[in-house]
PDB file of C-alpha atoms in Angstrom:
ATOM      1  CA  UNK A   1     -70.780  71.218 -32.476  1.00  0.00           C
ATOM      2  CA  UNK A   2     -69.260  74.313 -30.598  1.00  0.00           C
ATOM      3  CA  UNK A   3     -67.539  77.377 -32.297  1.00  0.00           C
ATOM      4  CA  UNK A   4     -66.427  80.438 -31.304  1.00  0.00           C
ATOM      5  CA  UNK A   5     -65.814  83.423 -33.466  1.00  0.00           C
ATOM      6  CA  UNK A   6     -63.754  86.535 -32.296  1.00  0.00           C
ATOM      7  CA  UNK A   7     -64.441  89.564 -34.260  1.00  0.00           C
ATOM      8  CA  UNK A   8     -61.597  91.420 -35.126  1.00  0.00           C
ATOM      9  CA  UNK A   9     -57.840  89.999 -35.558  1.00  0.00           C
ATOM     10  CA  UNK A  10     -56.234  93.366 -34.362  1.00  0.00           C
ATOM     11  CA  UNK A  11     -57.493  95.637 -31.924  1.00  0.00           C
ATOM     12  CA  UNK A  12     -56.114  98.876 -31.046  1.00  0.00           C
ATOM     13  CA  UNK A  13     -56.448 101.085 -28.183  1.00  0.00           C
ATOM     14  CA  UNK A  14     -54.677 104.040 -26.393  1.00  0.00           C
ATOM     15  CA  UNK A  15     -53.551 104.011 -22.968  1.00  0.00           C
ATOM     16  CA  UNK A  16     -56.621 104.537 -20.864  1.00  0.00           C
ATOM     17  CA  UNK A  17     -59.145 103.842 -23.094  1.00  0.00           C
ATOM     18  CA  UNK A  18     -62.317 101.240 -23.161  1.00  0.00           C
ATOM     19  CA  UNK A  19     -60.811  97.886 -24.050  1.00  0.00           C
ATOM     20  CA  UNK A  20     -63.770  95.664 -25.930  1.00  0.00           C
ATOM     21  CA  UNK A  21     -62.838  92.412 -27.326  1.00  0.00           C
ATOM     22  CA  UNK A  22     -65.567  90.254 -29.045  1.00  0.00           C
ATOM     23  CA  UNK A  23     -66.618  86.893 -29.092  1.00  0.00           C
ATOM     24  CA  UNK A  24     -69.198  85.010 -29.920  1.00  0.00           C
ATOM     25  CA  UNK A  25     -69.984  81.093 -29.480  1.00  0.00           C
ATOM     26  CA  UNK A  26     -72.473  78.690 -31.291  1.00  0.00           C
ATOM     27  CA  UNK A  27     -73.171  75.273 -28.878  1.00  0.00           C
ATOM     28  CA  UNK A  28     -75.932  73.073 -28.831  1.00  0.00           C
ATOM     29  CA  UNK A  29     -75.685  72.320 -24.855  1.00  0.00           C
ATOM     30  CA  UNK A  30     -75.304  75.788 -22.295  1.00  0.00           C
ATOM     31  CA  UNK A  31     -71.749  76.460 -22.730  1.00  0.00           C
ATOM     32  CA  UNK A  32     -69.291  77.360 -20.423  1.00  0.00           C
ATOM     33  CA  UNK A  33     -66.809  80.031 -21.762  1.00  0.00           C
ATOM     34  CA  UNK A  34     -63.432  81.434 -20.801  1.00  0.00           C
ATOM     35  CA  UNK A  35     -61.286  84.220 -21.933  1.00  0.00           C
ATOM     36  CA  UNK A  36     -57.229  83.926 -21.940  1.00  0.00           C
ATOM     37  CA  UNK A  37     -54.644  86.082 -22.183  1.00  0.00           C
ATOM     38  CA  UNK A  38     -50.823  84.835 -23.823  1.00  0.00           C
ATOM     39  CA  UNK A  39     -47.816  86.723 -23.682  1.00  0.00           C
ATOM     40  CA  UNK A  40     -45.333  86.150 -26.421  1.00  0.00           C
ATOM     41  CA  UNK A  41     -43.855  82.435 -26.546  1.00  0.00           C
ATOM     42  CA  UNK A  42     -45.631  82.051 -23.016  1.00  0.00           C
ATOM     43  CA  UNK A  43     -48.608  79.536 -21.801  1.00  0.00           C
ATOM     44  CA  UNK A  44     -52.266  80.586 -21.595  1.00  0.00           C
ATOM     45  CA  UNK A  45     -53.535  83.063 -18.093  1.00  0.00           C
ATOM     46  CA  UNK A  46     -57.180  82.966 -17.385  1.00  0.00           C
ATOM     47  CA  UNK A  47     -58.772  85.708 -17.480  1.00  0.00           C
ATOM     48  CA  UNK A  48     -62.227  84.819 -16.439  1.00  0.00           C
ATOM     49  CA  UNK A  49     -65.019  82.139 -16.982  1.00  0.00           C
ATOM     50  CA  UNK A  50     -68.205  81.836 -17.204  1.00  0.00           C
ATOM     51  CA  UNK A  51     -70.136  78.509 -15.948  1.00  0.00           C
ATOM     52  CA  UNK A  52     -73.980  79.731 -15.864  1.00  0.00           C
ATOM     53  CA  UNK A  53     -74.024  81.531 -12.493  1.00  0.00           C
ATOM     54  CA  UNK A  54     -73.736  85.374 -12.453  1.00  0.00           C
ATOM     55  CA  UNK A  55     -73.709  86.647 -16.327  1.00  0.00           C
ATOM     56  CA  UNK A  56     -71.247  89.335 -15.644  1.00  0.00           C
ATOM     57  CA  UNK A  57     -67.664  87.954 -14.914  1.00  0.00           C
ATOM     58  CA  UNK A  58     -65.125  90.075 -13.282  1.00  0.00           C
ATOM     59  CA  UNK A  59     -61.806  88.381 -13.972  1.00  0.00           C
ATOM     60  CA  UNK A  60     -58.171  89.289 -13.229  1.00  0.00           C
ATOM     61  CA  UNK A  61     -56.546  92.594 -13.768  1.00  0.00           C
ATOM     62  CA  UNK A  62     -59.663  94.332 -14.519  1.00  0.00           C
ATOM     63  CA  UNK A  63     -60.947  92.580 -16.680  1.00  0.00           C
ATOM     64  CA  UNK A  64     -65.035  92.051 -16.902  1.00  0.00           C
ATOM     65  CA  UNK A  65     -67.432  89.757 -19.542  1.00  0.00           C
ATOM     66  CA  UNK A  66     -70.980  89.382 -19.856  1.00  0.00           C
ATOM     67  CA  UNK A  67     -72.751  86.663 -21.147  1.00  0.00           C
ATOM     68  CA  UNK A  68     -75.370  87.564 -23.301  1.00  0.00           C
ATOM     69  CA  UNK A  69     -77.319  84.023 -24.259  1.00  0.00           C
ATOM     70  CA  UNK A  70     -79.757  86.374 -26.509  1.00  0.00           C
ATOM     71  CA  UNK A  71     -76.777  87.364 -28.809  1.00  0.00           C
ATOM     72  CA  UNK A  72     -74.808  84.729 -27.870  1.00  0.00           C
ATOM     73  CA  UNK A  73     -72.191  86.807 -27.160  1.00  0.00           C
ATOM     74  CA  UNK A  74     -69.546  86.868 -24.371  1.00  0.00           C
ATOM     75  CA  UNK A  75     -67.301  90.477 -25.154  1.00  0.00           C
ATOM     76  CA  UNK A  76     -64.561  90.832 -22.837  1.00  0.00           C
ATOM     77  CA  UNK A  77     -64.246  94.187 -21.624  1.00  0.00           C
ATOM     78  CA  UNK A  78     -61.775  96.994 -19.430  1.00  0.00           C
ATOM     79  CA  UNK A  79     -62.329 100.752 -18.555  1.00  0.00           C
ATOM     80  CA  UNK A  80     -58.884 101.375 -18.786  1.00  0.00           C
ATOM     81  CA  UNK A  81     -55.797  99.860 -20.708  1.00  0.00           C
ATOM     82  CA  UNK A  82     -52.723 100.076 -19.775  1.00  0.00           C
ATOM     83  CA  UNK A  83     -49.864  99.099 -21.517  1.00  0.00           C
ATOM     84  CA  UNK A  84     -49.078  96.074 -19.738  1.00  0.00           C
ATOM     85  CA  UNK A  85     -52.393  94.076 -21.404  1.00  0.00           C
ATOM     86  CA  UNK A  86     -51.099  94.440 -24.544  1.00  0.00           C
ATOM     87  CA  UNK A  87     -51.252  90.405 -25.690  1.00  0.00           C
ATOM     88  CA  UNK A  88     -53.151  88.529 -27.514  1.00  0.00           C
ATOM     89  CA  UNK A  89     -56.664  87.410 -26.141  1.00  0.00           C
ATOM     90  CA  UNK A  90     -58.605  83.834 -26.811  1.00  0.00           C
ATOM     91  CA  UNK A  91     -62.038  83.666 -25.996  1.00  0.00           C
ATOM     92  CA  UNK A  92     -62.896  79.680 -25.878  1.00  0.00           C
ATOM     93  CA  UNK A  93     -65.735  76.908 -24.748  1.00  0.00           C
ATOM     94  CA  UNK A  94     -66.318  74.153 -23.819  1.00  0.00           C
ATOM     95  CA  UNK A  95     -69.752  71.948 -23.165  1.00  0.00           C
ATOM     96  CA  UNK A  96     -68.264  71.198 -18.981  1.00  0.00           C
ATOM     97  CA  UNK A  97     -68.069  67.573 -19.762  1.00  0.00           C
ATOM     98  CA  UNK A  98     -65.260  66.211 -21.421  1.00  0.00           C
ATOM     99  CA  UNK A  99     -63.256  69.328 -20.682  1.00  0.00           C
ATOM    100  CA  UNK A 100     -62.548  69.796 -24.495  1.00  0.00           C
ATOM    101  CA  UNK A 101     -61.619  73.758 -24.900  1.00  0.00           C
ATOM    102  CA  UNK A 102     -62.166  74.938 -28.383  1.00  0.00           C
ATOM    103  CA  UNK A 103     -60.750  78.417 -28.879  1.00  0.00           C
ATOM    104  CA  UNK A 104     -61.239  81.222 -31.080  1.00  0.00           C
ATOM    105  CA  UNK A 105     -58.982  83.023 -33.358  1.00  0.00           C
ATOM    106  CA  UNK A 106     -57.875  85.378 -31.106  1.00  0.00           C
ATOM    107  CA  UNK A 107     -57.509  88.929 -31.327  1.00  0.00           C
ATOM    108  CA  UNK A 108     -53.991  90.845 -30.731  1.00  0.00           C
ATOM    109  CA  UNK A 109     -54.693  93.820 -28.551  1.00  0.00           C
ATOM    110  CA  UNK A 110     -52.180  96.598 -29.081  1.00  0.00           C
ATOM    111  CA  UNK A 111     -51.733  99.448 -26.703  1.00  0.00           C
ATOM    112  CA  UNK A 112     -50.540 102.924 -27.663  1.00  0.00           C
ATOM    113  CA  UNK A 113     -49.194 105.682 -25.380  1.00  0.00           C
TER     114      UNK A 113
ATOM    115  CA  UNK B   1     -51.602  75.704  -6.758  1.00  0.00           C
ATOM    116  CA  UNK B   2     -52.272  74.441  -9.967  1.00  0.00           C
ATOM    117  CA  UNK B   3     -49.511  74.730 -11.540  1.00  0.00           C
ATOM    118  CA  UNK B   4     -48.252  72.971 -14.966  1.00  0.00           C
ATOM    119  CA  UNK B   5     -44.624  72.379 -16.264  1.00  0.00           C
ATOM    120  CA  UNK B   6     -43.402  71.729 -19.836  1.00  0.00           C
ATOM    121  CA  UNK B   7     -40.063  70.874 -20.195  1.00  0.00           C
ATOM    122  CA  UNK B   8     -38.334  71.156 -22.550  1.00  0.00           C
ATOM    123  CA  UNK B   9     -39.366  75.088 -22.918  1.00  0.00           C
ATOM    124  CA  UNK B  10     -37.024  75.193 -26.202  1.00  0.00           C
ATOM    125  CA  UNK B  11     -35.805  72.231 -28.892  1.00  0.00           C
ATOM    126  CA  UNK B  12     -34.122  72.664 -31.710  1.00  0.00           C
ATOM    127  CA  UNK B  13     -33.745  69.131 -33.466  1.00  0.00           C
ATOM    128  CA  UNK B  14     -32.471  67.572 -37.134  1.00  0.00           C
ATOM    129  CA  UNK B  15     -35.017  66.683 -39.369  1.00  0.00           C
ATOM    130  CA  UNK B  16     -35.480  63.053 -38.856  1.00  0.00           C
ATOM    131  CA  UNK B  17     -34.926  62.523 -35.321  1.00  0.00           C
ATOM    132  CA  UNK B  18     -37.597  62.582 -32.293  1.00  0.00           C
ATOM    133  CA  UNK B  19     -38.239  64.717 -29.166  1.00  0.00           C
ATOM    134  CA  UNK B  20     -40.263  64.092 -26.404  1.00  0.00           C
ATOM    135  CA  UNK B  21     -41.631  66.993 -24.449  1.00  0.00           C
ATOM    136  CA  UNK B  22     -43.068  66.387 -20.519  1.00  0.00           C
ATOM    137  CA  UNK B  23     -45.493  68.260 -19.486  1.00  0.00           C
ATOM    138  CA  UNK B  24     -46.326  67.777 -15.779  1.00  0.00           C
ATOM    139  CA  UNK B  25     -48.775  68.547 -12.975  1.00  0.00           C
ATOM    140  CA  UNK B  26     -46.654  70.159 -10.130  1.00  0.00           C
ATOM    141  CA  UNK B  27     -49.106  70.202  -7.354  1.00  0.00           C
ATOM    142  CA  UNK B  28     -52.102  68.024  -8.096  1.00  0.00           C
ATOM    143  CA  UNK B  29     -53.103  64.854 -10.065  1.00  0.00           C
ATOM    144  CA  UNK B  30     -54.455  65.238 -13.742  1.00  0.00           C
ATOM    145  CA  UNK B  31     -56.456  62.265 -15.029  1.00  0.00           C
ATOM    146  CA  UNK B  32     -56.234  64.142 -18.257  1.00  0.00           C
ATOM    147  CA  UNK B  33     -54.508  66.362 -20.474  1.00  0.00           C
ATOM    148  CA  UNK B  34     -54.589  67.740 -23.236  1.00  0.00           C
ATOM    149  CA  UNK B  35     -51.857  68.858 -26.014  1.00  0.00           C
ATOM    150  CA  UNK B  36     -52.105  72.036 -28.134  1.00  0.00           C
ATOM    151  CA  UNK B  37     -50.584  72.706 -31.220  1.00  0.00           C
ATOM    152  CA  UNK B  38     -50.174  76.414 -32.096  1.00  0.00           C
ATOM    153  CA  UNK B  39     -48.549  77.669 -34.764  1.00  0.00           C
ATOM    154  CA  UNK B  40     -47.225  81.773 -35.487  1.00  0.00           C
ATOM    155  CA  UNK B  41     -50.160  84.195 -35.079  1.00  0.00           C
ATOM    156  CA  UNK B  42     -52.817  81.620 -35.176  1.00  0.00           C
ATOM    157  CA  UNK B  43     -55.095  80.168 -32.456  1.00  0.00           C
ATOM    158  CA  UNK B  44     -54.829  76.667 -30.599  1.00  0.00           C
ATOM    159  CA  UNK B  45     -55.591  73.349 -31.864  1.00  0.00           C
ATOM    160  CA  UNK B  46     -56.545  70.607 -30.267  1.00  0.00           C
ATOM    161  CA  UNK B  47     -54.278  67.714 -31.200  1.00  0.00           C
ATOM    162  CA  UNK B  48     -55.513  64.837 -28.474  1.00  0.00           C
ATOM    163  CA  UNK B  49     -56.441  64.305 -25.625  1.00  0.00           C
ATOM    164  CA  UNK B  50     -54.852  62.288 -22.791  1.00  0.00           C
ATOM    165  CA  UNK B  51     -56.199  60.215 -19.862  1.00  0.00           C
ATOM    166  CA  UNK B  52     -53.695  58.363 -17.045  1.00  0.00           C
ATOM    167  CA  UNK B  53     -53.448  54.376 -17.888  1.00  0.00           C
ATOM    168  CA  UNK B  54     -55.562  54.578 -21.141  1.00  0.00           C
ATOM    169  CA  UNK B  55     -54.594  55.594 -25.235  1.00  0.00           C
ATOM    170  CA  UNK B  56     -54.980  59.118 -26.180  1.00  0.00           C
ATOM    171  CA  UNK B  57     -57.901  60.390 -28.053  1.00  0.00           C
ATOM    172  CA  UNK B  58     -56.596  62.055 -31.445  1.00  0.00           C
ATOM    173  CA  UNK B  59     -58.328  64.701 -33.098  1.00  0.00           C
ATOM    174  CA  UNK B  60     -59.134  64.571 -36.760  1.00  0.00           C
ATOM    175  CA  UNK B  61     -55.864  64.905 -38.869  1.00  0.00           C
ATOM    176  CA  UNK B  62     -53.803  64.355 -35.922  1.00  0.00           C
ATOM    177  CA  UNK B  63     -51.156  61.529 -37.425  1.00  0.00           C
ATOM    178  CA  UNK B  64     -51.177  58.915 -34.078  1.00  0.00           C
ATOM    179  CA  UNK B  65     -48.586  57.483 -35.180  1.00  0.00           C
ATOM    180  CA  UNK B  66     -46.206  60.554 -35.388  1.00  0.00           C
ATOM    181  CA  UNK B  67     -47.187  62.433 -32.211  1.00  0.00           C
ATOM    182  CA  UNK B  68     -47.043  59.603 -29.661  1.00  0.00           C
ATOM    183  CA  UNK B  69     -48.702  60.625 -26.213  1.00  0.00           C
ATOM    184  CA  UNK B  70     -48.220  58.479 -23.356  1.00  0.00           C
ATOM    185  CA  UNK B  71     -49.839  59.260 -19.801  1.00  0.00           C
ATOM    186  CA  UNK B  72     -48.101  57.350 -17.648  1.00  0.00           C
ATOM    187  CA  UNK B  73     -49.011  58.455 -14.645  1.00  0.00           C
ATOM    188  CA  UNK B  74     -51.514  61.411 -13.053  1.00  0.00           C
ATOM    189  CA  UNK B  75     -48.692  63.671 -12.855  1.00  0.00           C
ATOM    190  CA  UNK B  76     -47.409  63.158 -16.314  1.00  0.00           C
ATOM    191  CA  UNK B  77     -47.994  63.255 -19.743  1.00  0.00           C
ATOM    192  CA  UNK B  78     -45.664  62.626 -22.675  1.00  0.00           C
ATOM    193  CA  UNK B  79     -45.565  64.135 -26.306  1.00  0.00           C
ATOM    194  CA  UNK B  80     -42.948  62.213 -28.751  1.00  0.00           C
ATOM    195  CA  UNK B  81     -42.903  64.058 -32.310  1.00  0.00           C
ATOM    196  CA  UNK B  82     -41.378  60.945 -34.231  1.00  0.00           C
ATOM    197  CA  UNK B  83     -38.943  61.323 -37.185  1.00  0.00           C
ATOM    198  CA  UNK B  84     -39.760  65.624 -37.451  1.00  0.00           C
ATOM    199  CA  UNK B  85     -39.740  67.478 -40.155  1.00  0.00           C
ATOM    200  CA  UNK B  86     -39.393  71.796 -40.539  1.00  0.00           C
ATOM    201  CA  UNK B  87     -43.294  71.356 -41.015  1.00  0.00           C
ATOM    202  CA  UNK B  88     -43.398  70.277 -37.324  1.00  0.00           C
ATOM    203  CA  UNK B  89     -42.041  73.575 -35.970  1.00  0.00           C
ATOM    204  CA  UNK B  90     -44.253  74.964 -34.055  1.00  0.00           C
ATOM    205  CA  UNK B  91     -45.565  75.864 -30.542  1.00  0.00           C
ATOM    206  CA  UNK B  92     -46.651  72.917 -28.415  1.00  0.00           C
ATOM    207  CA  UNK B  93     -48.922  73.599 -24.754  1.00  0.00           C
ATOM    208  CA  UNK B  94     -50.107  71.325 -22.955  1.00  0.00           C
ATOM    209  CA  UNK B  95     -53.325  71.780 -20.470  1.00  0.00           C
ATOM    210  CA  UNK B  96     -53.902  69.507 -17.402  1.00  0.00           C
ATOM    211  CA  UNK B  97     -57.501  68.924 -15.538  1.00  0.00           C
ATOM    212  CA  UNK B  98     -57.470  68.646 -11.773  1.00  0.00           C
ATOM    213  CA  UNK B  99     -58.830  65.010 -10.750  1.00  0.00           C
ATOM    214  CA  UNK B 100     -60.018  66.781  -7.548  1.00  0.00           C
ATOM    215  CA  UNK B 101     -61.361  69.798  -8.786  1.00  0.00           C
ATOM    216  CA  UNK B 102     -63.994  71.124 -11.559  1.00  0.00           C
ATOM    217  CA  UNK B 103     -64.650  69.532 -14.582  1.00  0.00           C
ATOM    218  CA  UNK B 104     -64.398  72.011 -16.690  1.00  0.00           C
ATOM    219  CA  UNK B 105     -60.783  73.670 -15.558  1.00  0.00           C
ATOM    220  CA  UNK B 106     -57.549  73.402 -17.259  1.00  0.00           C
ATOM    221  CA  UNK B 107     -54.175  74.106 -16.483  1.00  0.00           C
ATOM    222  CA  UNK B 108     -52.016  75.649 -18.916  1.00  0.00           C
ATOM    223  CA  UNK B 109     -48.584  75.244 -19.466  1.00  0.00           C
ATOM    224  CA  UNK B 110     -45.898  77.846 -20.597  1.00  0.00           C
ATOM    225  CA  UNK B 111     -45.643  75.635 -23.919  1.00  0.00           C
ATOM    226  CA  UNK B 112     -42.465  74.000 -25.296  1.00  0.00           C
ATOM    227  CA  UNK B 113     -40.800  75.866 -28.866  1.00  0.00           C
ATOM    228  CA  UNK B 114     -40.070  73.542 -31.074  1.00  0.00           C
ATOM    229  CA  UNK B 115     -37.875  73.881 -34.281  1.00  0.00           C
ATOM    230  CA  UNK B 116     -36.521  71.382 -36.487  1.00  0.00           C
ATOM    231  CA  UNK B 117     -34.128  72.284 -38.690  1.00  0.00           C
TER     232      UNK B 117
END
């Protein structure tokens, strides 16, 4: 069975600081994994995906994730925030068959002036 | 391109009645798609999954015969909560997969409130 675990409910940052958002998967089968963004009482944006080429994703809005099969990570990152990505962030995966997504608990990222 | 559409986007409704919400592939065909149940500050669950001409796949703990999903056609999908209750309220999204694209992509749409009162 695939899981996905995102560390940290909350995240804080100030205005032009390092955004890192963490998530890590479990999956028996090499997983493909996406990061979304949602605005309040909006749909899900992607971000960025991964689907076993390159291990570094660059996504939208400047945006970045590396898989890391090793740790079994896949941390969604940004040298800069800006106000505008404050949101709240799913990382989720799927095995690329049946198309079933199953999503973290996502983590609220809060941006200060 | 790609685009998904929920409608309604907000329904308020009496406790005991039902309300269907469309969701709908705008510019390609979706042999399936999938409906989301989210509720305040919490993540998304799968509730089933839906493929054109066939019966939806539940998840575990999803009550078939409250939330009726009918996929009619490759452009639509239905969700009917039947006889609600406050305990329904919630956030409904629906995702659609491209028939003509990559397996693995879904198509998110902006997600229908629902409240029953």
């Amino acid at each position: 069975a695939q899981s996905v675990t995102q560390l940290g409910s909350h995240v804080s940052v100030s205005e032009g600081a390092l955004v890192l958002l963490r998530c890590n998967y479990s999956s028996s089968v090499p997983p493909y994994l996406f990061w979304y963004v949602q605005y309040p009482n909006q749909g899900l944006q992607l971000l960025l995906k991964y689907t076993s080429a390159a291990t570094l994703v660059k996504g939208i809005n400047g945006f970045e994730a590396e898989f890391k099969k090793s740790e079994t990570s896949f941390h969604l990152t940004k040298p800069s925030a800006h106000m505008s990505d404050a949101a709240e962030y799913f990382c989720a995966v799927s095995d690329g068959q049946g198309g079933k997504l199953i999503f973290g608990q996502g983590t609220e990222l809060s941006v200060k002036p | 391109g790609a685009v998904v559409s929920q409608h309604p986007s907000r329904v308020i409704c009496k406790s005991g009645t039902s309300v269907k919400i469309e969701c709908r592939s705008l510019d390609f065909q979706a042999t399936t798609m999938f409906w989301y149940r989210q509720f305040p500050k919490q993540s998304l669950m799968l509730m089933a999954t839906s493929n054109e001409g066939s019966k939806a796949t539940y998840e575990q703990g999803v009550e078939k015969d409250k939330f009726l999903i009918n996929h009619a056609s490759l452009t639509l999908s239905t969700l009917t909560v039947t006889s609600a209750h406050p305990e329904d309220s919630s956030f409904y999204i629906c995702s659609a997969r491209d028939l003509s694209g990559i397996a693995y992509e879904q198509y998110f749409g902006p997600g229908t409130r629902l409240t029953v009162t």
